[in-house]
PDB file of C-alpha atoms in Angstrom:
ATOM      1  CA  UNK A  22      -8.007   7.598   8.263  1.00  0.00           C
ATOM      2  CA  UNK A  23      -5.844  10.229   7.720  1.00  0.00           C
ATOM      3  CA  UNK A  24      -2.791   8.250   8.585  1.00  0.00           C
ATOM      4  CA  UNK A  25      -3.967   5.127   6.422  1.00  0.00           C
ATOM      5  CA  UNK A  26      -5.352   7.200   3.246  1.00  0.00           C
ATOM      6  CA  UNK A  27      -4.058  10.088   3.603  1.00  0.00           C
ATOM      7  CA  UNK A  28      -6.876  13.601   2.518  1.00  0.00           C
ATOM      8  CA  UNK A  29      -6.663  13.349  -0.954  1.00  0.00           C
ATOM      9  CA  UNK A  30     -10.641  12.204  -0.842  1.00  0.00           C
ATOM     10  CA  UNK A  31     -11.395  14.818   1.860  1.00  0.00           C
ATOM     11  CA  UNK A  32     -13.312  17.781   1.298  1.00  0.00           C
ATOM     12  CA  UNK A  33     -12.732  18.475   5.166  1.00  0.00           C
ATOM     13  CA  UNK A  34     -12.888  17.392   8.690  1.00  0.00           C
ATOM     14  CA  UNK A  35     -15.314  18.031  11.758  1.00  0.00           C
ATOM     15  CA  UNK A  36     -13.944  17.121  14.881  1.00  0.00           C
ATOM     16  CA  UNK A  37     -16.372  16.526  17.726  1.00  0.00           C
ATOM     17  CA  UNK A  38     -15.077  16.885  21.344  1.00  0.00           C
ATOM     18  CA  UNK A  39     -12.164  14.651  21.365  1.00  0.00           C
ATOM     19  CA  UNK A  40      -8.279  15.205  21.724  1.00  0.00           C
ATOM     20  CA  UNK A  41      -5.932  16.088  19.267  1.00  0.00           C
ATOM     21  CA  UNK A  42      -3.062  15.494  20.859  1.00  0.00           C
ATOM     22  CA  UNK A  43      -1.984  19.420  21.281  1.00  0.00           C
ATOM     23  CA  UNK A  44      -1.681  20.421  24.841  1.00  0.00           C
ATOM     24  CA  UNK A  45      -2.636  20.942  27.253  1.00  0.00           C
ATOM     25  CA  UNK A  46      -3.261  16.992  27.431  1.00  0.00           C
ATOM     26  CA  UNK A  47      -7.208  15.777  28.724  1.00  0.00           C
ATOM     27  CA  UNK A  48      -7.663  15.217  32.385  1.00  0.00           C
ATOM     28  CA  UNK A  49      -7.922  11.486  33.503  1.00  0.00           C
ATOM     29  CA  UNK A  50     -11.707  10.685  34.082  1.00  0.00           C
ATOM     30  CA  UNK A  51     -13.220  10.791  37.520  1.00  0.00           C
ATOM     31  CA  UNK A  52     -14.378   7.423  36.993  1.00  0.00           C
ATOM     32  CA  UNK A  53     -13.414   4.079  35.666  1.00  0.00           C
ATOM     33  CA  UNK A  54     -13.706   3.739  31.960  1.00  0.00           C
ATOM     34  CA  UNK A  55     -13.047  -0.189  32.053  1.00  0.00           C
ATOM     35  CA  UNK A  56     -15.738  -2.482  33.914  1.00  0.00           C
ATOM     36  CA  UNK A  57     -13.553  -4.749  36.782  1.00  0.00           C
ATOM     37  CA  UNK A  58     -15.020  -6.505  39.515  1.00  0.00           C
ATOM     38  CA  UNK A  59     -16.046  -3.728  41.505  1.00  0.00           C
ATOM     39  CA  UNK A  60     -17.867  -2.330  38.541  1.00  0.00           C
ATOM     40  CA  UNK A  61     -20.147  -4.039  36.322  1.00  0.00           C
ATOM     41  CA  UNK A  62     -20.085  -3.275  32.556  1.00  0.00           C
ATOM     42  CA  UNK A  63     -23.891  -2.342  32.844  1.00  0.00           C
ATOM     43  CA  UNK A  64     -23.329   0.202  35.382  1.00  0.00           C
ATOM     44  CA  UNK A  65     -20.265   1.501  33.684  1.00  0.00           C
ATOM     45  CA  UNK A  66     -22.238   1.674  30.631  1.00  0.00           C
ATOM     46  CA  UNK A  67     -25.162   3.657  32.404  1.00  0.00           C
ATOM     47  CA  UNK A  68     -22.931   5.714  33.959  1.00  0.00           C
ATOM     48  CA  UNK A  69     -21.026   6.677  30.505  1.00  0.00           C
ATOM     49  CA  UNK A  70     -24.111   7.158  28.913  1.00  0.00           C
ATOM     50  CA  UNK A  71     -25.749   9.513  31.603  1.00  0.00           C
ATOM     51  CA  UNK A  72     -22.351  11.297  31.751  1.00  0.00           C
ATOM     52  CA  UNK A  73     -22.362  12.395  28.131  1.00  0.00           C
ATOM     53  CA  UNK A  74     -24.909  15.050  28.243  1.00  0.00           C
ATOM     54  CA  UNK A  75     -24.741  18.588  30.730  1.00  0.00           C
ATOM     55  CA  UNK A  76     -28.402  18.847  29.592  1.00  0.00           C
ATOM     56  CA  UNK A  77     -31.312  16.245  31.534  1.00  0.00           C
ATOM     57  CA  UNK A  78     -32.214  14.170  28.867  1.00  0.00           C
ATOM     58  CA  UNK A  79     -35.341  11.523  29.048  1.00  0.00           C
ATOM     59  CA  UNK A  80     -35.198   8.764  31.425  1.00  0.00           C
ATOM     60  CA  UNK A  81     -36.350   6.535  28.159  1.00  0.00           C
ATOM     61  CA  UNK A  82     -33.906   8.017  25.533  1.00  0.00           C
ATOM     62  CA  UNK A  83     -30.916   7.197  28.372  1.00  0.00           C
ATOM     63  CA  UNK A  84     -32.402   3.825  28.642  1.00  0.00           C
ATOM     64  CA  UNK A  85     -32.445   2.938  24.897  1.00  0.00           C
ATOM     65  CA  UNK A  86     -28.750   4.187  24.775  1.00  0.00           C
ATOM     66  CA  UNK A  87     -27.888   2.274  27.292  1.00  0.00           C
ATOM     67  CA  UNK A  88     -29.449  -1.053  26.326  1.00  0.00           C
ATOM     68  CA  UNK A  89     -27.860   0.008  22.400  1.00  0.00           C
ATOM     69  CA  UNK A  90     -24.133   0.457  24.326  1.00  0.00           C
ATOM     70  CA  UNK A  91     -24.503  -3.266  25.803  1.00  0.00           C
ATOM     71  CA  UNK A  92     -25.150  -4.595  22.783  1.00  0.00           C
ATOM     72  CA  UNK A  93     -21.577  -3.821  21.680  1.00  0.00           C
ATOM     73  CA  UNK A  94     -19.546  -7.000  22.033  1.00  0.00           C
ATOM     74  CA  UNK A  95     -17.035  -5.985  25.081  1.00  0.00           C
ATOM     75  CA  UNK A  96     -13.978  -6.776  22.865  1.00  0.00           C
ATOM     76  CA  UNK A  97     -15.223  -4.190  20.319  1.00  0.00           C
ATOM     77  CA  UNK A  98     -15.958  -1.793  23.309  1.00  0.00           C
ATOM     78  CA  UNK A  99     -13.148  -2.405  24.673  1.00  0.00           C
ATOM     79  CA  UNK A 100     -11.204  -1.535  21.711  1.00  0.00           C
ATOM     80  CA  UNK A 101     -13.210   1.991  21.360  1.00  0.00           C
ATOM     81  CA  UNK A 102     -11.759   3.111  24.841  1.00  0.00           C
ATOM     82  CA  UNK A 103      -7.827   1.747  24.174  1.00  0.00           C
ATOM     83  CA  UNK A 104      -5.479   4.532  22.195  1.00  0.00           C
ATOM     84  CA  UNK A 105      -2.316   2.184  21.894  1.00  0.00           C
ATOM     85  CA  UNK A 106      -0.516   4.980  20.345  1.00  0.00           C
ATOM     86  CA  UNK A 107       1.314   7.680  21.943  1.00  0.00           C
ATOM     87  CA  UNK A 108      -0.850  11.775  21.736  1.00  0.00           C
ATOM     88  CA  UNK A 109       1.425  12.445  19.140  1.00  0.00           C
ATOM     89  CA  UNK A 110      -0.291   9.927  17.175  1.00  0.00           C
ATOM     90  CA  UNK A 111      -3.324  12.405  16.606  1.00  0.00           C
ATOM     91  CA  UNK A 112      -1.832  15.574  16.541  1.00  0.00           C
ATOM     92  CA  UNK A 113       0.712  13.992  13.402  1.00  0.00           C
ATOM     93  CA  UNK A 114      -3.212  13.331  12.278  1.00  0.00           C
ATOM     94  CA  UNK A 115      -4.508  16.684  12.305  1.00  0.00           C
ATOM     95  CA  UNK A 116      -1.555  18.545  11.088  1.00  0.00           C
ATOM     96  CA  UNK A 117      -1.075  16.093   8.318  1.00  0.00           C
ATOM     97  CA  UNK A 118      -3.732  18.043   6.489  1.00  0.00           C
ATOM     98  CA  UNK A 119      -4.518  21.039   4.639  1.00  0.00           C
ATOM     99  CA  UNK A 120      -8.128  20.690   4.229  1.00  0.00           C
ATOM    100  CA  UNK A 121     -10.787  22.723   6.592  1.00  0.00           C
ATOM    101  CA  UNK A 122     -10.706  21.645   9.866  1.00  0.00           C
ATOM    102  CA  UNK A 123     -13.560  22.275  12.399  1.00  0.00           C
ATOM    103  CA  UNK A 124     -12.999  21.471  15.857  1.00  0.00           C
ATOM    104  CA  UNK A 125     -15.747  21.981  18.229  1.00  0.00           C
ATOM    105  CA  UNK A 126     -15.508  21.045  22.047  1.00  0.00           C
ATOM    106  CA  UNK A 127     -16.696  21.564  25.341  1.00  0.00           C
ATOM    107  CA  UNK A 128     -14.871  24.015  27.631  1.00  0.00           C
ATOM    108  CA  UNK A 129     -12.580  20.905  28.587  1.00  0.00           C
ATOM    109  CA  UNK A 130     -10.742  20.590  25.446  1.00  0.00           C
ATOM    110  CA  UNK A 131     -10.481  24.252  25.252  1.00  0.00           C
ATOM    111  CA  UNK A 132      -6.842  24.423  25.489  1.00  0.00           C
ATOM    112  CA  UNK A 133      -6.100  22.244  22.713  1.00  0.00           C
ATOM    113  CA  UNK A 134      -9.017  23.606  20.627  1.00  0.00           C
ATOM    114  CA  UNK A 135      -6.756  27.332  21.217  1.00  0.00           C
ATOM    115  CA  UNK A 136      -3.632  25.844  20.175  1.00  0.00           C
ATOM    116  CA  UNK A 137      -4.372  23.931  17.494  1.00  0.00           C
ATOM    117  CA  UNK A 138      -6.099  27.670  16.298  1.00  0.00           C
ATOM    118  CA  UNK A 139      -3.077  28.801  17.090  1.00  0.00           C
ATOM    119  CA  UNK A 140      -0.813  26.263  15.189  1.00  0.00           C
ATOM    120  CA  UNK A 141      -2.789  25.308  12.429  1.00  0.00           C
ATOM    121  CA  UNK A 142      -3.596  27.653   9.434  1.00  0.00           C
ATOM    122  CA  UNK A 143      -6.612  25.333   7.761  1.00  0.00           C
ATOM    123  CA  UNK A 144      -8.396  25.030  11.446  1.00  0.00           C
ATOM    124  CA  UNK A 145     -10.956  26.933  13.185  1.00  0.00           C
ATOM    125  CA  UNK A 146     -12.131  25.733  16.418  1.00  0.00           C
ATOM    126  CA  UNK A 147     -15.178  26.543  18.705  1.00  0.00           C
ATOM    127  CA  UNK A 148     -16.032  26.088  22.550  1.00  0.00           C
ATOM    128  CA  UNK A 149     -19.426  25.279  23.262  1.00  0.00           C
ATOM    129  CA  UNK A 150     -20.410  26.237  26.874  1.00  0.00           C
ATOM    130  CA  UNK A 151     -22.903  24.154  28.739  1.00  0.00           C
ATOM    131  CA  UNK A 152     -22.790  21.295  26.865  1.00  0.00           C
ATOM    132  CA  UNK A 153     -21.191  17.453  27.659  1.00  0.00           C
ATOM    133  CA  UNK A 154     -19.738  15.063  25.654  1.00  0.00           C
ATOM    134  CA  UNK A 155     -22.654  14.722  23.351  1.00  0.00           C
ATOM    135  CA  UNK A 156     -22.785  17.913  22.350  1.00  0.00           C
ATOM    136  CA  UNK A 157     -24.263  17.979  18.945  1.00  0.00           C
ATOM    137  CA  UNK A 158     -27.710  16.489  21.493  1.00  0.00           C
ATOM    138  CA  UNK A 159     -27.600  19.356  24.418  1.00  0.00           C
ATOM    139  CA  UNK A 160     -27.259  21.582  22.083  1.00  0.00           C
ATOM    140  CA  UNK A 161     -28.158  20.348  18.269  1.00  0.00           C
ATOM    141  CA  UNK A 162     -29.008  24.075  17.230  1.00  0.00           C
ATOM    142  CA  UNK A 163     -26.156  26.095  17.559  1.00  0.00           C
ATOM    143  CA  UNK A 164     -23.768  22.687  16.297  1.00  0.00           C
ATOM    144  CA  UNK A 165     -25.574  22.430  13.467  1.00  0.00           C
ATOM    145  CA  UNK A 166     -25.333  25.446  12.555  1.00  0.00           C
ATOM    146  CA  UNK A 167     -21.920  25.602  13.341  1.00  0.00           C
ATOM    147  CA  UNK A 168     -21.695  22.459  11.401  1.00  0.00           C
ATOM    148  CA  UNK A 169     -23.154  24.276   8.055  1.00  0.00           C
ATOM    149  CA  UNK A 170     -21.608  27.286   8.539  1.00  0.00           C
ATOM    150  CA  UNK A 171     -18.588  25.597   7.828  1.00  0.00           C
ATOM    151  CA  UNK A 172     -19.226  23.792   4.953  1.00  0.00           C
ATOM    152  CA  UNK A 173     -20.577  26.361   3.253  1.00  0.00           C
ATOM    153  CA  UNK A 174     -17.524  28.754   4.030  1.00  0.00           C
ATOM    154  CA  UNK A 175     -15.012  26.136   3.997  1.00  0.00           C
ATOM    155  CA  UNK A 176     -15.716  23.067   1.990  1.00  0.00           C
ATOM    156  CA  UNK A 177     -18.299  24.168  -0.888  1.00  0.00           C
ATOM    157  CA  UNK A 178     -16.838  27.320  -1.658  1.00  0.00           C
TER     158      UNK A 178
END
């Protein structure tokens, strides 16, 4: 968005466990992202799904997930997981703004969320500890309040 429209109509920006593009850069994952012949899209799907959360969630709320994943059409999906622009590419993002940022990660983005502290004078960042990818569902408290916190200090001041 920011590189299309620029932040004229932005009041701010939350950033939910993702990379920037600072360094250090992410770690490749552990497992395929891309179904191939020795992986199914379903069980690269389930797996995706079950990996997104450090917290058990229900066996029926992983299921619906799941079933909501597959329905994406694996062109779109496909799409979702391909970044056909160089790291810089976000990091040009993010530091092409002077509104509020709020970047909160897990302890694997850590480094970047430091840096772009660091580097950038409208962001604050914070590291949420036990939580996975989804971390606004292990731990919807403390984000949301997060999440408010910043608004309020930030964006409706």
């Amino acid at each position: 968005y920011l590189h299309a429209h620029g932040d004229a109509r932005l009041a701010g920006l939350v950033l939910v466990d993702n990379s920037v593009g600072e360094d250090p850069p992410p770690v490749a994952p552990k497992h395929p992202t891309r179904p191939g012949p020795n992986l199914p899209r379903e069980v690269m799907v389930r797996n995706f799904v079950h990996a997104m959360f450090y917290r058990p969630q229900p066996t029926a709320y992983l299921e619906r997930l799941t079933e909501a994943c597959l329905r994406t059409p694996p062109p779109a999906a496909n799409a979702l997981l391909a970044y056909p622009v160089p790291r810089s590419y976000w990091k040009e993002a993010v530091y092409a703004t002077a509104k509020p940022v709020l970047y909160v990660v897990r302890p694997k983005f850590a480094g970047q969320a430091a840096n772009l502290a660091a580097h950038h004078p409208a962001a604050e960042t914070v590291v949420l500890q036990d939580v996975g990818h989804a971390l606004f569902v292990d731990n919807p408290t403390e984000f949301d309040a997060l999440v408010q916190d910043f608004v309020r200090r930030r964006v409706w001041h």
